[in-house]
Short mmCIF file of C-alpha atoms in Angstrom, two decimals:
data_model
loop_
_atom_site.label_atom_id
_atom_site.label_comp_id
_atom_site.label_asym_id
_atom_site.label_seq_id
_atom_site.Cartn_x
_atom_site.Cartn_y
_atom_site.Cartn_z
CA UNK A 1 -28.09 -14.68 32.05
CA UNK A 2 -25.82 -16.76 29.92
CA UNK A 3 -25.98 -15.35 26.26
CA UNK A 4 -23.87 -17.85 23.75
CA UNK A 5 -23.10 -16.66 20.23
CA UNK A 6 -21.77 -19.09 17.52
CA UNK A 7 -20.02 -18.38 14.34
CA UNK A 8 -20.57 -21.34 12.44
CA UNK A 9 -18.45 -21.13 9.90
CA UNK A 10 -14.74 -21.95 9.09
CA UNK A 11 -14.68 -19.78 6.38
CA UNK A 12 -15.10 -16.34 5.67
CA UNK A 13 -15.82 -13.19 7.77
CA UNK A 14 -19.06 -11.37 7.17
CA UNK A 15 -20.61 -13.61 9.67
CA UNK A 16 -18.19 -13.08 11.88
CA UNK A 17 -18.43 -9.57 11.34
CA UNK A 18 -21.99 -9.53 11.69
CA UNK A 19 -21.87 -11.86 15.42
CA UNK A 20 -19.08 -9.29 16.63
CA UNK A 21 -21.39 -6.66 15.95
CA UNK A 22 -24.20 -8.15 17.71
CA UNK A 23 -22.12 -8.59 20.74
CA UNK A 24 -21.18 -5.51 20.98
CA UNK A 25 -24.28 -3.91 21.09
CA UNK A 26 -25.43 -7.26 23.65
CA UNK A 27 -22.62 -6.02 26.06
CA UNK A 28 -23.77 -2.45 25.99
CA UNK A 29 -27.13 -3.02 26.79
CA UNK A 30 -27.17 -5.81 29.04
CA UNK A 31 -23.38 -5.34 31.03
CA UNK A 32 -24.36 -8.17 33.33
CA UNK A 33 -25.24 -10.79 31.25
CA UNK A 34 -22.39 -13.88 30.65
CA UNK A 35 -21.66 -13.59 27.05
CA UNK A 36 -19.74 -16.06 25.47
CA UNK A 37 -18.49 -15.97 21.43
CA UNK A 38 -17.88 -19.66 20.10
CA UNK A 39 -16.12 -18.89 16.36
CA UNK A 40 -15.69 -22.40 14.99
CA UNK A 41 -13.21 -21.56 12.89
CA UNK A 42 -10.50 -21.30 16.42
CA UNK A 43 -12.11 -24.83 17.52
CA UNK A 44 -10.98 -28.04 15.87
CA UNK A 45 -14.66 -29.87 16.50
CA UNK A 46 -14.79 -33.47 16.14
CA UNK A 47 -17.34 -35.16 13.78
CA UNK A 48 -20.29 -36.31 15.55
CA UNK A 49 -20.37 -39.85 15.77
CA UNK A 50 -23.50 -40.97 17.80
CA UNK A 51 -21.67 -40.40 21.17
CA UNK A 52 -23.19 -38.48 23.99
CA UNK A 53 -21.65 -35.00 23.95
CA UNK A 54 -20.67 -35.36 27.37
CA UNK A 55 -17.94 -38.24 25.80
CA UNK A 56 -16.04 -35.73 23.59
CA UNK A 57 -13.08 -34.24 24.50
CA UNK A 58 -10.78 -30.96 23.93
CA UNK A 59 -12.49 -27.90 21.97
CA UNK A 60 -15.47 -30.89 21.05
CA UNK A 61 -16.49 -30.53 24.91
CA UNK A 62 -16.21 -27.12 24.83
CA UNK A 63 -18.46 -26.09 22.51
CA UNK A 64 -21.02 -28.32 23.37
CA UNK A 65 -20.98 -27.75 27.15
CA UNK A 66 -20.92 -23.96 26.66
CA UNK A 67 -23.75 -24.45 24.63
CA UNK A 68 -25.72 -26.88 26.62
CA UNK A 69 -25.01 -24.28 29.91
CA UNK A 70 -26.58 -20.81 27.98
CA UNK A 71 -30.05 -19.38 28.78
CA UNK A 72 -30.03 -18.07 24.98
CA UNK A 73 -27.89 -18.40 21.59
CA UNK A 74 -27.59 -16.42 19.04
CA UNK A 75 -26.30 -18.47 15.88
CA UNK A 76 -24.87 -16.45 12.81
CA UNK A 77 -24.74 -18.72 9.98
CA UNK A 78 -23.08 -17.88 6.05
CA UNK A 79 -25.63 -19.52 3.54
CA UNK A 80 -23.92 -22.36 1.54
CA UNK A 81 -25.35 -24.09 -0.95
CA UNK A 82 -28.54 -22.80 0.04
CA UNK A 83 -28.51 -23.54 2.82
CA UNK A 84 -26.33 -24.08 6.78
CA UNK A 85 -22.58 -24.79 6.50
CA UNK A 86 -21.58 -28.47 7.54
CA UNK A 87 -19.70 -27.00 10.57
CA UNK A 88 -22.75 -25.86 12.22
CA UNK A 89 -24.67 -29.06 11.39
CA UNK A 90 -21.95 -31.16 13.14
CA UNK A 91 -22.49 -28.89 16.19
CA UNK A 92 -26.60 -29.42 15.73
CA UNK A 93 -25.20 -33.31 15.24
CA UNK A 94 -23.64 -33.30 18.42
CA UNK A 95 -26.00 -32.29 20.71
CA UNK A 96 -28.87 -34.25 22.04
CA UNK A 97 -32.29 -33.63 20.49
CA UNK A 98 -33.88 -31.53 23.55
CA UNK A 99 -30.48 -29.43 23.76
CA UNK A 100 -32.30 -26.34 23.35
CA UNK A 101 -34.91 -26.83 25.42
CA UNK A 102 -35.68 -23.57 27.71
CA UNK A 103 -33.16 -22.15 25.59
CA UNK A 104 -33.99 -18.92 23.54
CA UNK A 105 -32.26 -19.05 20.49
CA UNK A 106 -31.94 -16.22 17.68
CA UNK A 107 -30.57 -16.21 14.37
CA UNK A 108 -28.18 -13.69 12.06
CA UNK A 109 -27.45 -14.96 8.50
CA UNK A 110 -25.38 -13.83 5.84
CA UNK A 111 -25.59 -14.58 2.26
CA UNK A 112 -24.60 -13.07 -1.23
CA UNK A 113 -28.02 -12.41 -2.10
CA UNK A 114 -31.95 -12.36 -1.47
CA UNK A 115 -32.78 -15.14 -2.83
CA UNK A 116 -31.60 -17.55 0.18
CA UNK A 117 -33.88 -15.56 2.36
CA UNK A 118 -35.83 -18.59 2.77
CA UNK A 119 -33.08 -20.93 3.71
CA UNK A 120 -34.10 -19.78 7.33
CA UNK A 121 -37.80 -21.07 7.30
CA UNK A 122 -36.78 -23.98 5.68
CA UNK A 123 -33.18 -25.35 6.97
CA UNK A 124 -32.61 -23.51 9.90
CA UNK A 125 -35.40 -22.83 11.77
CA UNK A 126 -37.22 -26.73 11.55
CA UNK A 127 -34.08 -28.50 13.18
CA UNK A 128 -34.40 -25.57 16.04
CA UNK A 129 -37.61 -26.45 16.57
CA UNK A 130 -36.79 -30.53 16.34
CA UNK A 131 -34.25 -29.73 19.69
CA UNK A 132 -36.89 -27.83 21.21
CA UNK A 133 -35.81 -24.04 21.19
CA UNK A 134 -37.96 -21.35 21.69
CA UNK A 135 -36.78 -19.45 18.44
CA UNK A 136 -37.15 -16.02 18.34
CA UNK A 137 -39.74 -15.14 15.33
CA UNK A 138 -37.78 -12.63 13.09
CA UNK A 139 -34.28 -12.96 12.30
CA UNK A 140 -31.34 -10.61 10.55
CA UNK A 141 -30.86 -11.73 7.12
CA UNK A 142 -27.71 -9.72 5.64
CA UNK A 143 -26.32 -9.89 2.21
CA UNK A 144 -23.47 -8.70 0.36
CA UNK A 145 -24.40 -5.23 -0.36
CA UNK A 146 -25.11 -5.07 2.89
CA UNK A 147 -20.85 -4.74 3.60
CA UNK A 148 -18.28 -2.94 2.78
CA UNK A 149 -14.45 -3.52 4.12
CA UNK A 150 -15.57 -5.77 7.23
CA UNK A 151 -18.23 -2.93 8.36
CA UNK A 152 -21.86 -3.29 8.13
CA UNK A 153 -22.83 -0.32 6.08
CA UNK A 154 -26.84 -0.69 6.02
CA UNK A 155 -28.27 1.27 9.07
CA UNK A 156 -31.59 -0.85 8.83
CA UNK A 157 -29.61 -4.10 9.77
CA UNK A 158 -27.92 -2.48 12.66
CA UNK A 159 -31.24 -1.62 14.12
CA UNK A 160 -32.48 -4.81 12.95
CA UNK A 161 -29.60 -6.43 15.15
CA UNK A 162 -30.04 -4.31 18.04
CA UNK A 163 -33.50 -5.40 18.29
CA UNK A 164 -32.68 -8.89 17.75
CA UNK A 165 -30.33 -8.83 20.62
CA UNK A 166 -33.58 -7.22 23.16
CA UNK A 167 -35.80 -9.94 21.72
CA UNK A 168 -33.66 -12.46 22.63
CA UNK A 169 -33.22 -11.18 26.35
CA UNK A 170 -36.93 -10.80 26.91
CA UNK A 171 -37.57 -13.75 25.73
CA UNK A 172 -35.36 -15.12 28.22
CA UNK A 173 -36.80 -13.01 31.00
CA UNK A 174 -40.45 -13.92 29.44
CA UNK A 175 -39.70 -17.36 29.75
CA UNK A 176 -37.92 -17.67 32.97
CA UNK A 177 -41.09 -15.71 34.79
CA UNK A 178 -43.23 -18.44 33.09
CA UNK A 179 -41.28 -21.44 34.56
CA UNK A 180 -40.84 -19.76 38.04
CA UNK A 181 -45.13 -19.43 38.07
CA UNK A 182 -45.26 -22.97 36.31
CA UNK A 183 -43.05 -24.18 39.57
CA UNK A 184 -45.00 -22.03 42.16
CA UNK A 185 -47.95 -23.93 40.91
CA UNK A 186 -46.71 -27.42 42.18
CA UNK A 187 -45.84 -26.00 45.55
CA UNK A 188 -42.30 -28.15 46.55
#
């Protein structure tokens, strides 16, 4: 299983913070699984420009390749403006609009306070489902309070994260089971 976590910010560290944490706990519990960390901010990313992604070069190709090849994704996003930074749009941008198809894809968010809580339902989570991701349902919102010094200090979001990171891998599994009885059914 391919397992492809995004930073999508230039800026910043809590969500950084927040994806290494993820990983971490992603590498404990599933040792076998491919797990890949894309941090924008150590990729220069070109705008999108209409091209196919496959016509980019340098750390553009990169990022969307390694994307395009991952069974799941787990995108941490900072909340700007109330909503997704432009650097993780661009990526969304450059991609083709069924990129996430069979793809599970999960989300961690950071953000100074409650009130973007709903920048999820209503930013995030309808362009997902536009590229055709099966999105995981529930999602780790984390705000300021929530750090201290670069550590998560709120035990409910590192549970919260730990069971993010099994949702995403049996939705995976879930899915891949579905397709291989889907195929079985057609009998090539």
């Amino acid at each position: 299983m391919k397992i492809v976590a995004i930073a999508g910010s230039i800026v910043g560290s809590k969500t950084r913070t927040a994806i290494d944490y993820t990983l971490r706990i992603a590498r404990e519990k599933y040792p076998d699984a491919e797990i890949t960390l894309l941090d924008l901010a150590e990729y220069k990313v070109e705008f999108s420009d209409g091209r196919n992604f496959t016509d980019y070069e340098g750390d553009t190709k990169v990022v969307t390749e390694t994307i395009m090849a991952a069974d799941a994704i787990i995108i941490g996003t900072p909340t700007f403006q109330a909503s997704i930074p432009a650097t993780l749009k661009n990526i969304f941008d450059l991609l083709p609009v069924n990129a996430f198809r069979d793809k599970v894809v999960s989300m961690i968010v950071t953000a100074g306070t409650a009130k973007h809580y709903m920048m999820v339902e209503q930013h995030l989570k309808p362009i997902l489902a536009y590229m055709k991701a099966h999105i995981v349902p529930t999602y780790v919102f984390i705000e300021e309070k929530d750090f201290h010094r670069k550590e998560i200090i709120n035990d409910d979001v590192l549970f919260r994260m730990e069971r993010l990171v099994e949702d995403t891998v049996l939705l995976v599994e879930a899915y891949a089971d579905i397709r291989k009885a889907k195929d079985m059914e057609y009998d090539f």
